[in-house]
Coordinates of C-alpha atoms and ligand atoms in Angstrom, one line a residue:
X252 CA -83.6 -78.8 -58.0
X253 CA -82.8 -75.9 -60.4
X254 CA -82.4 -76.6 -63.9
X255 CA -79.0 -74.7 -64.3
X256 CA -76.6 -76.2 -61.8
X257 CA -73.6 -73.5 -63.0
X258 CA -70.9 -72.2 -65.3
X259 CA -68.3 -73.6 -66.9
X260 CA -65.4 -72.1 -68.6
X261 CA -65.1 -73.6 -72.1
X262 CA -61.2 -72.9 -72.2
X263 CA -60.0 -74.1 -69.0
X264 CA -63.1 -75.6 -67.8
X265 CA -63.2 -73.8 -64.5
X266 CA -67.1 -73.5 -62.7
X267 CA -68.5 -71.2 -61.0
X268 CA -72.0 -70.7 -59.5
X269 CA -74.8 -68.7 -61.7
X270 CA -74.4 -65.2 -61.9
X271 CA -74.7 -62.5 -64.4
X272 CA -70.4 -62.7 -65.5
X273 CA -69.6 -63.9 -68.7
X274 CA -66.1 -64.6 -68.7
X275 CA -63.5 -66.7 -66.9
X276 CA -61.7 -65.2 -64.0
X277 CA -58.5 -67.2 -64.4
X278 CA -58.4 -67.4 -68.4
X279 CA -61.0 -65.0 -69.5
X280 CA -62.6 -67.9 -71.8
X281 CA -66.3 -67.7 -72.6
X282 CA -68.7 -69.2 -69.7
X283 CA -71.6 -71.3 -70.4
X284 CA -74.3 -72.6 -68.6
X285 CA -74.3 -76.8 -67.1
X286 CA -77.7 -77.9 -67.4
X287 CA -79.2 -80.7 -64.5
X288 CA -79.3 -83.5 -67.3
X289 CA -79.6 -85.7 -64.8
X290 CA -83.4 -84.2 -63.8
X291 CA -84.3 -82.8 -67.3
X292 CA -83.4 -85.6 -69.1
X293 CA -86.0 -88.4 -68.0
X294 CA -89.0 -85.7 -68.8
X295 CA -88.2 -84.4 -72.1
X296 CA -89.7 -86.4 -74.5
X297 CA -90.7 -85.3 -78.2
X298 CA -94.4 -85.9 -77.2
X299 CA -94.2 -83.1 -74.3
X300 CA -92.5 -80.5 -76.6
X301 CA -94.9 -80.9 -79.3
X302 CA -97.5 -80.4 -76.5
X303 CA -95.7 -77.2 -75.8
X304 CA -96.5 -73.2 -76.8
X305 CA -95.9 -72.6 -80.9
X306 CA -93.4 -70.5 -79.6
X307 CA -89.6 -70.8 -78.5
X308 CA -90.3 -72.2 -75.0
X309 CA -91.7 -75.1 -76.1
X310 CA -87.9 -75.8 -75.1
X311 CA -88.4 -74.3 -71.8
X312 CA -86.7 -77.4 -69.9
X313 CA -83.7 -76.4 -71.9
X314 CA -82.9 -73.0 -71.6
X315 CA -81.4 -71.3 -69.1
X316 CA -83.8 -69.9 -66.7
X317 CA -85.9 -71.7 -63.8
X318 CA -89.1 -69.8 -64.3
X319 CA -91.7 -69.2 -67.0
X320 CA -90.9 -67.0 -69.5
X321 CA -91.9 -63.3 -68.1
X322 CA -90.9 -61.5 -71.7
X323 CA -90.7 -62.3 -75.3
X324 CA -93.5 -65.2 -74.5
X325 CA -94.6 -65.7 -78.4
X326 CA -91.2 -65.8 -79.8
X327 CA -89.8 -67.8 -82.0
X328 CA -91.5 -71.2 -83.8
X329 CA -90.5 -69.8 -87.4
X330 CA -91.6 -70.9 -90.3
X331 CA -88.8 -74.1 -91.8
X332 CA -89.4 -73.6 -95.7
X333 CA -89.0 -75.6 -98.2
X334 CA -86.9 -74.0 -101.0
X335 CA -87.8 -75.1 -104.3
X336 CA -86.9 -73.1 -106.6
X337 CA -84.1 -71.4 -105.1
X338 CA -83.0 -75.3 -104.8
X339 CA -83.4 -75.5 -108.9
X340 CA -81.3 -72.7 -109.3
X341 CA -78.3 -74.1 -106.6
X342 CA -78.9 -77.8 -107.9
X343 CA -79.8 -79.0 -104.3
X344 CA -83.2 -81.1 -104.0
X345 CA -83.8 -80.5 -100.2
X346 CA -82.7 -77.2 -99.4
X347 CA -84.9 -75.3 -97.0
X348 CA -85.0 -71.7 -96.0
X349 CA -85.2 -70.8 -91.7
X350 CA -87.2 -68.0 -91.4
X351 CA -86.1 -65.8 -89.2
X352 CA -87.4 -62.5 -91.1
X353 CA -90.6 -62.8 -89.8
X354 CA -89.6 -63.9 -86.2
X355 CA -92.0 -62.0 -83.5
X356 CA -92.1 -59.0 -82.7
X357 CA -89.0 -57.3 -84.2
X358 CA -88.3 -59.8 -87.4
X359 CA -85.0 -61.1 -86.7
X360 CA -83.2 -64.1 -84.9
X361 CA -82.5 -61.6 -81.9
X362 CA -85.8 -62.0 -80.4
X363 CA -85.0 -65.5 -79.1
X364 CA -81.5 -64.4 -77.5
X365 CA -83.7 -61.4 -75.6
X366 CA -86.7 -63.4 -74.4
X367 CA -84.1 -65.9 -72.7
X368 CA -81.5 -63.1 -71.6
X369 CA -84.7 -61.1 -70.1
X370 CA -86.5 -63.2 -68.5
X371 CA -83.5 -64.6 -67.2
X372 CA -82.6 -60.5 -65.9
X373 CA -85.9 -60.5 -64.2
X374 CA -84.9 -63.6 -62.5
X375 CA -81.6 -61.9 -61.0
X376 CA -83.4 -58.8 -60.0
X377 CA -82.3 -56.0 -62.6
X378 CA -84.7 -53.3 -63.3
X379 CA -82.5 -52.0 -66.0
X380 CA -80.9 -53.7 -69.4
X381 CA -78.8 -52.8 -71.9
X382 CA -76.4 -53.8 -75.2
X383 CA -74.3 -53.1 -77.5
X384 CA -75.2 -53.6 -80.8
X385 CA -75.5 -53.7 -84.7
X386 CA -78.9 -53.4 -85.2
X387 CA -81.1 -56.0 -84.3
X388 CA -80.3 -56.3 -80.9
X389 CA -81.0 -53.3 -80.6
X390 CA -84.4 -53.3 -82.0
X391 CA -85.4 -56.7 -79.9
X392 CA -84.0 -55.5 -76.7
X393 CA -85.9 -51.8 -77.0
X394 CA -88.8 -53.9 -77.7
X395 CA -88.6 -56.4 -74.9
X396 CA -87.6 -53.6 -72.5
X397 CA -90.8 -52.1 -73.5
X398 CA -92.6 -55.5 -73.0
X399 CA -91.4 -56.3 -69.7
X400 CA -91.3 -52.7 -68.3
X401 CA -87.7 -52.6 -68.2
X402 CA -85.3 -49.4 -68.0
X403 CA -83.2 -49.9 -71.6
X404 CA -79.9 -48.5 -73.0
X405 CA -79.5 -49.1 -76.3
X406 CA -75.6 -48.4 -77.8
X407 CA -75.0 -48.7 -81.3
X408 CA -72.6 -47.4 -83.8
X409 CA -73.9 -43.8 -85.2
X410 CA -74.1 -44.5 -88.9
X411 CA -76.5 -47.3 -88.6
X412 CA -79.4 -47.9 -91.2
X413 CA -82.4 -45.4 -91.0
X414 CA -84.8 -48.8 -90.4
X415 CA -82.8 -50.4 -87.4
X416 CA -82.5 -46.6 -85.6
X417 CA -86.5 -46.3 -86.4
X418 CA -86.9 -49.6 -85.1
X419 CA -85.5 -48.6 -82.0
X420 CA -86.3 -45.7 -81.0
X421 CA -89.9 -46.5 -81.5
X422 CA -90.2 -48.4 -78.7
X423 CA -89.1 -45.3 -76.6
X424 CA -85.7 -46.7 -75.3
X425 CA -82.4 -44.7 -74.4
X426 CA -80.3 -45.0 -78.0
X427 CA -77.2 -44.3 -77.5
X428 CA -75.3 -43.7 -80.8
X429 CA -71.4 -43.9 -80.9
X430 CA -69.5 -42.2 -83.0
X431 CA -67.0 -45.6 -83.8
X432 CA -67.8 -48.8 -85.5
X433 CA -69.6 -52.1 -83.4
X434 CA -65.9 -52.8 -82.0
X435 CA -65.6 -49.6 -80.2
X436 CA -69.3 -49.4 -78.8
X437 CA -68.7 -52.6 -77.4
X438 CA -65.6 -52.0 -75.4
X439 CA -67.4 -48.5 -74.3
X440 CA -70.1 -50.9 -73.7
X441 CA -67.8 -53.4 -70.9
X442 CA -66.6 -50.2 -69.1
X443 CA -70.8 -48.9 -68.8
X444 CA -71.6 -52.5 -67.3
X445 CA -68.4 -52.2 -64.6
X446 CA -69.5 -48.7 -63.5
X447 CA -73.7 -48.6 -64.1
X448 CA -74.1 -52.6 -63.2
X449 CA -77.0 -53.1 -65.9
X450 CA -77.9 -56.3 -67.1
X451 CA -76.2 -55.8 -70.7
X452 CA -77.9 -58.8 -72.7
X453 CA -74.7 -59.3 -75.0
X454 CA -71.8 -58.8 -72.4
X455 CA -72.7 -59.7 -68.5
X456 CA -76.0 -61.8 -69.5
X457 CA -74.0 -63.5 -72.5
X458 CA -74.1 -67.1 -71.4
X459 CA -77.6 -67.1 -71.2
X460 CA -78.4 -64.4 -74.0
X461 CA -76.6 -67.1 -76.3
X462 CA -78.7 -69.9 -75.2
X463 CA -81.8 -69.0 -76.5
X464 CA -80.0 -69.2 -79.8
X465 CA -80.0 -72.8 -79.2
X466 CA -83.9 -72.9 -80.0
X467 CA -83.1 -71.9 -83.2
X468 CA -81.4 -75.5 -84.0
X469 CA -84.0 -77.4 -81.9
X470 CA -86.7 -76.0 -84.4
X471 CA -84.9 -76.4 -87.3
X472 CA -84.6 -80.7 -86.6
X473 CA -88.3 -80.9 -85.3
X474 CA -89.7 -79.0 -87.9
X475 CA -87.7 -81.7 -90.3
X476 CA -89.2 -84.9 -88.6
X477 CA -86.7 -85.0 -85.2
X478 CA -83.8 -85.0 -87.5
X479 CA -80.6 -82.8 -88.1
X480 CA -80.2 -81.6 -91.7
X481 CA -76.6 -82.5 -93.4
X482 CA -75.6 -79.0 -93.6
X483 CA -76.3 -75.7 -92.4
X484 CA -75.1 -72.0 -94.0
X485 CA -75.2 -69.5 -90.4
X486 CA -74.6 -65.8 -91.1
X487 CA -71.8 -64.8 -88.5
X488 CA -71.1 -61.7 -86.6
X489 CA -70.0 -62.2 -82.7
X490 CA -70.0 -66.0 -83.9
X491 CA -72.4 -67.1 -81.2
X492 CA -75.5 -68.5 -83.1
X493 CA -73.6 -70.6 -85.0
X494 CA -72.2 -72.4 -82.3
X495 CA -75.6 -72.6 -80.1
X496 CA -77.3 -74.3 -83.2
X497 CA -74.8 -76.7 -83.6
X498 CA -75.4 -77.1 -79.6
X499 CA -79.1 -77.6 -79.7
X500 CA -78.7 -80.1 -82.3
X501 CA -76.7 -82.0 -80.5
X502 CA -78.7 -82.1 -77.2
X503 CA -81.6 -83.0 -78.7
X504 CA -79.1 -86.1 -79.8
X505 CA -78.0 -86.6 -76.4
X506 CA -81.6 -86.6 -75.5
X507 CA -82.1 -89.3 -78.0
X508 CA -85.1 -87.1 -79.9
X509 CA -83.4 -88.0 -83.5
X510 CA -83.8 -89.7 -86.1
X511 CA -80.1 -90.3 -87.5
X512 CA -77.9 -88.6 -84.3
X513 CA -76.0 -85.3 -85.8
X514 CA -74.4 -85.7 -89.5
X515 CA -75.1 -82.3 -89.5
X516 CA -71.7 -79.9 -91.2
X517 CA -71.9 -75.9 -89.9
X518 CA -71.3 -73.2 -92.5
X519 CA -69.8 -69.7 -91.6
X520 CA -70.8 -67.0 -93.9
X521 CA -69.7 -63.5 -93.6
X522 CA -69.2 -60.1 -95.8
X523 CA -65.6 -60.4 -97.4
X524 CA -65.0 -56.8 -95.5
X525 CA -65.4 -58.4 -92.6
X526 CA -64.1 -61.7 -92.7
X527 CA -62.2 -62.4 -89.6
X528 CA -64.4 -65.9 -88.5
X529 CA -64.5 -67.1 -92.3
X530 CA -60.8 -66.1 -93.4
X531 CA -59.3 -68.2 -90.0
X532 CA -61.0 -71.2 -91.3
X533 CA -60.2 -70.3 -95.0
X534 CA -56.6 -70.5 -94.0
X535 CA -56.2 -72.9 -91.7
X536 CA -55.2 -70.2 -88.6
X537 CA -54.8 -71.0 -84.7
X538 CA -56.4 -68.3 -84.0
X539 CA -58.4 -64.9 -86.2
X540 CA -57.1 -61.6 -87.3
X541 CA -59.1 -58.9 -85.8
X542 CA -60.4 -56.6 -89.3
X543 CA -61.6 -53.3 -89.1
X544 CA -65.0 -53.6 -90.9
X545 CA -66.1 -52.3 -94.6
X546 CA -69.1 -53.8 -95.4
X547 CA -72.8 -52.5 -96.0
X548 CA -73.8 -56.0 -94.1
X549 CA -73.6 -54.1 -91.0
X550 CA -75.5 -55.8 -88.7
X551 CA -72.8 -58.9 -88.9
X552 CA -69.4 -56.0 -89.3
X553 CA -68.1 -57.3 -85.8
X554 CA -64.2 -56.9 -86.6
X555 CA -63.3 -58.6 -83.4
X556 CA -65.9 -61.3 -82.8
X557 CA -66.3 -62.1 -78.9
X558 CA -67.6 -66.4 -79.5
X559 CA -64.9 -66.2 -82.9
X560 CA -63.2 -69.0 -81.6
X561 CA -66.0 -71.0 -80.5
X562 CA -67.5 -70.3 -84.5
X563 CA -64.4 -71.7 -85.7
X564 CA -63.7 -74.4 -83.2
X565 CA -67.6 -75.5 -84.5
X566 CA -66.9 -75.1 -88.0
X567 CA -64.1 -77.4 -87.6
X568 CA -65.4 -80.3 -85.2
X569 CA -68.6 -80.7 -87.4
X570 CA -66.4 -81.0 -90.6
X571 CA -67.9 -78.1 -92.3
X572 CA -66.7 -74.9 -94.0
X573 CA -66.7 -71.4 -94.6
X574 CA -67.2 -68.6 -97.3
X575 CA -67.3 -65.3 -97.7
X576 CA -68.8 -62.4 -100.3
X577 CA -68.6 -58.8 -102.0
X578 CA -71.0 -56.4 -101.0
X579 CA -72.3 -56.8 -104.7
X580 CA -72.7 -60.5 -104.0
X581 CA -75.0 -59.4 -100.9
X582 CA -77.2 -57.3 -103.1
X583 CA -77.4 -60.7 -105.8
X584 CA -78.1 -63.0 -102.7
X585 CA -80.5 -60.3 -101.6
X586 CA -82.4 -59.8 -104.7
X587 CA -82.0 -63.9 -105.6
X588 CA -83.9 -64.8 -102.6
X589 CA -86.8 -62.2 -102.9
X590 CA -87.1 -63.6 -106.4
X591 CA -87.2 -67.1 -106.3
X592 CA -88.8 -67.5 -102.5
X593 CA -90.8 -64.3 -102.4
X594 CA -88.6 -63.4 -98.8
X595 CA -87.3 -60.7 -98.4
X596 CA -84.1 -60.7 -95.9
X597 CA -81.7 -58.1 -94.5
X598 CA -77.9 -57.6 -95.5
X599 CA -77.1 -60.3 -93.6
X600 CA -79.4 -63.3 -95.4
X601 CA -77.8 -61.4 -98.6
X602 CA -75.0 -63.0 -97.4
X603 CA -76.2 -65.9 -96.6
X604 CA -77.6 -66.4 -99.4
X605 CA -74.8 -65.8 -101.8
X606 CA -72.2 -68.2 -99.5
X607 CA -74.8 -71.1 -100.2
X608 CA -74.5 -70.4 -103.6
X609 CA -70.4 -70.2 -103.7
X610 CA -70.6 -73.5 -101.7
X611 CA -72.7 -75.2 -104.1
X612 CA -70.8 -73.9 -106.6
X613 CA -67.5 -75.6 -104.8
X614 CA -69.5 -79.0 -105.1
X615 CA -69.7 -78.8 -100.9
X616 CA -73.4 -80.3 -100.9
X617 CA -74.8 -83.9 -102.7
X618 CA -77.8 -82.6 -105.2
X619 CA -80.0 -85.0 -102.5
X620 CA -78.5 -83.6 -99.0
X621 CA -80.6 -81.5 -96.9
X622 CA -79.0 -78.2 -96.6
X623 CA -80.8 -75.3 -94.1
X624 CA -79.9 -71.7 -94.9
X625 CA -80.0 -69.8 -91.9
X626 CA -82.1 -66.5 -92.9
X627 CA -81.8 -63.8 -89.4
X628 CA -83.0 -60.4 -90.2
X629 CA -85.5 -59.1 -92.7
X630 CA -85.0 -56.7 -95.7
X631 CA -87.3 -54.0 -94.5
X632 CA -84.4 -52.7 -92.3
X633 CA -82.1 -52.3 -94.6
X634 CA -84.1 -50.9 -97.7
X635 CA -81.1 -48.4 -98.4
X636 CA -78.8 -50.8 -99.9
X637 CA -80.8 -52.4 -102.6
X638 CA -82.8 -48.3 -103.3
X639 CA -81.8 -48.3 -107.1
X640 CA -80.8 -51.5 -107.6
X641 CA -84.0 -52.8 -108.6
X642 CA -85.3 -51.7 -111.9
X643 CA -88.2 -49.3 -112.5
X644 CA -91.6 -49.1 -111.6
X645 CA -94.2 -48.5 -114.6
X646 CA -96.2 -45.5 -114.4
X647 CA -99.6 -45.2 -115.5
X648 CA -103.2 -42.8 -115.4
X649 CA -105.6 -44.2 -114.1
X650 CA -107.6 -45.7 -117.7
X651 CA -107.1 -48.9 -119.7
X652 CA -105.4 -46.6 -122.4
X653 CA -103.0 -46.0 -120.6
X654 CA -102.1 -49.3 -119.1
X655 CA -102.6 -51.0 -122.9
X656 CA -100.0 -48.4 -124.1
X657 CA -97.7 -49.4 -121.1
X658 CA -97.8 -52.7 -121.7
X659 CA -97.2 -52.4 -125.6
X660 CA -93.6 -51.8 -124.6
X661 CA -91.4 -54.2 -124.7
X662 CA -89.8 -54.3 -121.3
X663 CA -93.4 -54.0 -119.5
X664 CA -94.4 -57.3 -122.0
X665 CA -91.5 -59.2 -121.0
X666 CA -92.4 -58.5 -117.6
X667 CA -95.5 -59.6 -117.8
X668 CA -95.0 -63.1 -119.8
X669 CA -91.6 -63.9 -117.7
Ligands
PLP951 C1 -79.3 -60.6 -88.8 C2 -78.2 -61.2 -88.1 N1 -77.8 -62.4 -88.4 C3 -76.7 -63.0 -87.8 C4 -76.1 -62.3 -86.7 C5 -74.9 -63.0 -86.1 O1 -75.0 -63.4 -84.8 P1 -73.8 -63.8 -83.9 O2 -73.4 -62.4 -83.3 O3 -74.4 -64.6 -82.8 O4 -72.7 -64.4 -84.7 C6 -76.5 -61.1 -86.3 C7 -75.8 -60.4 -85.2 O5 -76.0 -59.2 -84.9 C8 -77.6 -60.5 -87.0 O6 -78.0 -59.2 -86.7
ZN952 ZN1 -61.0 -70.4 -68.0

């Protein structure tokens, strides 16, 4: 029996048999994959995923795809840190960093939505893949493509950071850049797959892409002792991780691999310039505002957010919240994080970061309550936005004269003791 019996629509609840279509025919609502509970249920026991690879598919029996993994086999498995003094500074005892920045091979949360929506390509018989993106998928899919001897097109919006463009083109993919923000590459992106019929990860692959998203939640409540935390802060851009985290949590419930079932409340954060998922919730709204995006956290500037609903339809079931921040804030959250945790995350964890702190701030979180910060993308992509921003460097010859007289000034002394 295969593992994924179908699709359902999550709006009208409409199923159709697996294929590579992402929306609803009748209401053009998101699809997602029906798991055989029935079969994988009896077998999955906490004992045969800890058995499994130190990688994402240690959750192979619920993802997606009916075969091994055939790309992006040592993804995933990120490190779960415990935050102590960024904790001190928030006044929150157990608060605990996911660390995404260092996910293998291309250092973001992206890797784990490739391997599944690859592997799952393969499966379906496409030689060729393809997305639109804002940076990181577009590193992970050029990589994977590479990985898997795939044919890649990678779209992305033209003014893009040096590091994710770099980080692309290395792995000797198509890029496509397009002169229009992530909105716009997108929709140019839906009329490619309807007249080229490539497996684009993030539009016809999409139900499955955003399953291996899930693996980020089933690692975050292993990695605390098979139980969910009481809060988690997700960085939001299409609004599909947050939704598949809060998912995997509560399968691994429904499995009955916890501790204390799923208390857990989801957090949206976004870049006040482009707000649309966080400003719904904010105020209450049916349904979001498409904005055109100002923000330098580009790799989450998706003005008209494709799983928006499904972030705020999370948000609210799980009884959770949302914030959002300046582009200064970014840079604090940024810069806060590097200094008190030694990691160093991308635009996106700046805002991240920053949100946890406004929340805290708002008295959302008990000093004892375990509260996960969802940290996606690493800094070393986005170097431009904090170049100047973070004070000087000391020069000095190469002779203890010189480094005594260095460190007779004041600043450099300060530096030193702090
Ligand atoms: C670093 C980073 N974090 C978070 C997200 C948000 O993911 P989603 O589109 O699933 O909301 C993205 C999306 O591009 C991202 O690049
Ligand atoms: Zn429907």
């Amino acid at each position: 029996m295969p593992k994924a019996l179908g699709m359902r629509c999550r709006e009208c609840g409409e199923e159709y048999p697996i294929a590579p279509v992402h929306v609803c025919e009748l209401c053009f609502g998101p699809l997602e994959v029906i798991l055989n509970w029935e079969e994988i249920a009896p077998r999955v026991t906490r004992e045969r995923i800890q058995q499994g690879p130190p990688s994402m598919w240690r959750y192979w029996d619920l993802l997606p795809v009916e075969g091994p993994p055939t790309v992006g086999r040592n993804v995933g498995f990120t490190p779960l840190v415990k935050a102590e003094r960024l904790g001190r500074e928030l006044g929150l005892n157990n608060l605990y960093i996911k660390n995404d920045a260092v996910n293998h091979p291309t250092l973001s949360f992206k890797d784990r939505v490739v391997a599944c929506a690859l592997t799952k390509a393969r499966e379906f018989g496409y030689n060729t893949v393809a997305c639109a993106s804002t940076g990181n998928l577009a590193n992970s899919v050029a990589a994977h493509a590479a990985e898997g001897g795939f044919r890649s097109y990678v779209f992305i919006p033209a003014d893009l950071e040096q590091g994710k463009i770099l980080g692309t083109l290395i792995y000797g993919t198509n890029v496509l850049t397009v002169s229009g923000c992530y909105d716009e590459v997108n929709r140019l992106c839906a009329e490619a797959q309807d007249r080229y019929g490539w497996a684009f990860v993030n539009i016809n692959l999409r139900p499955f892409y955003g399953d291996g998203s899930k693996t980020f939640g089933y690692e975050i409540a292993e990695q605390l002792g098979w139980r969910a935390p009481d809060h988690v802060i997700v960085p939001c851009a299409g609004g599909s991780l947050i939704s598949k985290i809060y998912k995997g949590l509560k399968e691994l419930d429904r499995l009955g691999l916890l501790e204390n079932g799923v208390p857990t409340r989801m957090y949206a954060a976004q870049a006040t310039g482009c707000s649309p998922i966080t400003t719904a919730i904010k105020t209450g709204a049916e349904v979001f505002r498409p904005q055109k995006p100002c923000t330098i956290a580009r790799s989450i500037a998706i003005g008209n957010p494709a799983d928006g609903y499904v972030a705020i339809d999370t948000v609210r079931k799980s009884g959770g919240w949302a914030e959002d921040v300046s582009d200064e804030e970014v840079i604090d959250g940024i810069r806060l994080l590097g200094r008190t945790e030694g990691i160093f995350t991308e635009t996106a964890g700046g805002v991240t970061v920053a949100v946890t702190r406004k929340l805290a701030a708002q008295g959302r979180f008990n000093p004892d309550d375990t509260v996960v910060i969802a940290i996606t993308g690493n800094g070393l992509k986005t170097q431009e936005v904090v170049l100047g921003k973070l004070g000087a460097t000391f020069p000095i010859a190469p002779n203890l004269e010189s480094l005594d007289a260095a460190l007779r000034t004041e600043r450099l002394l300060e530096t030193v003791t702090a």
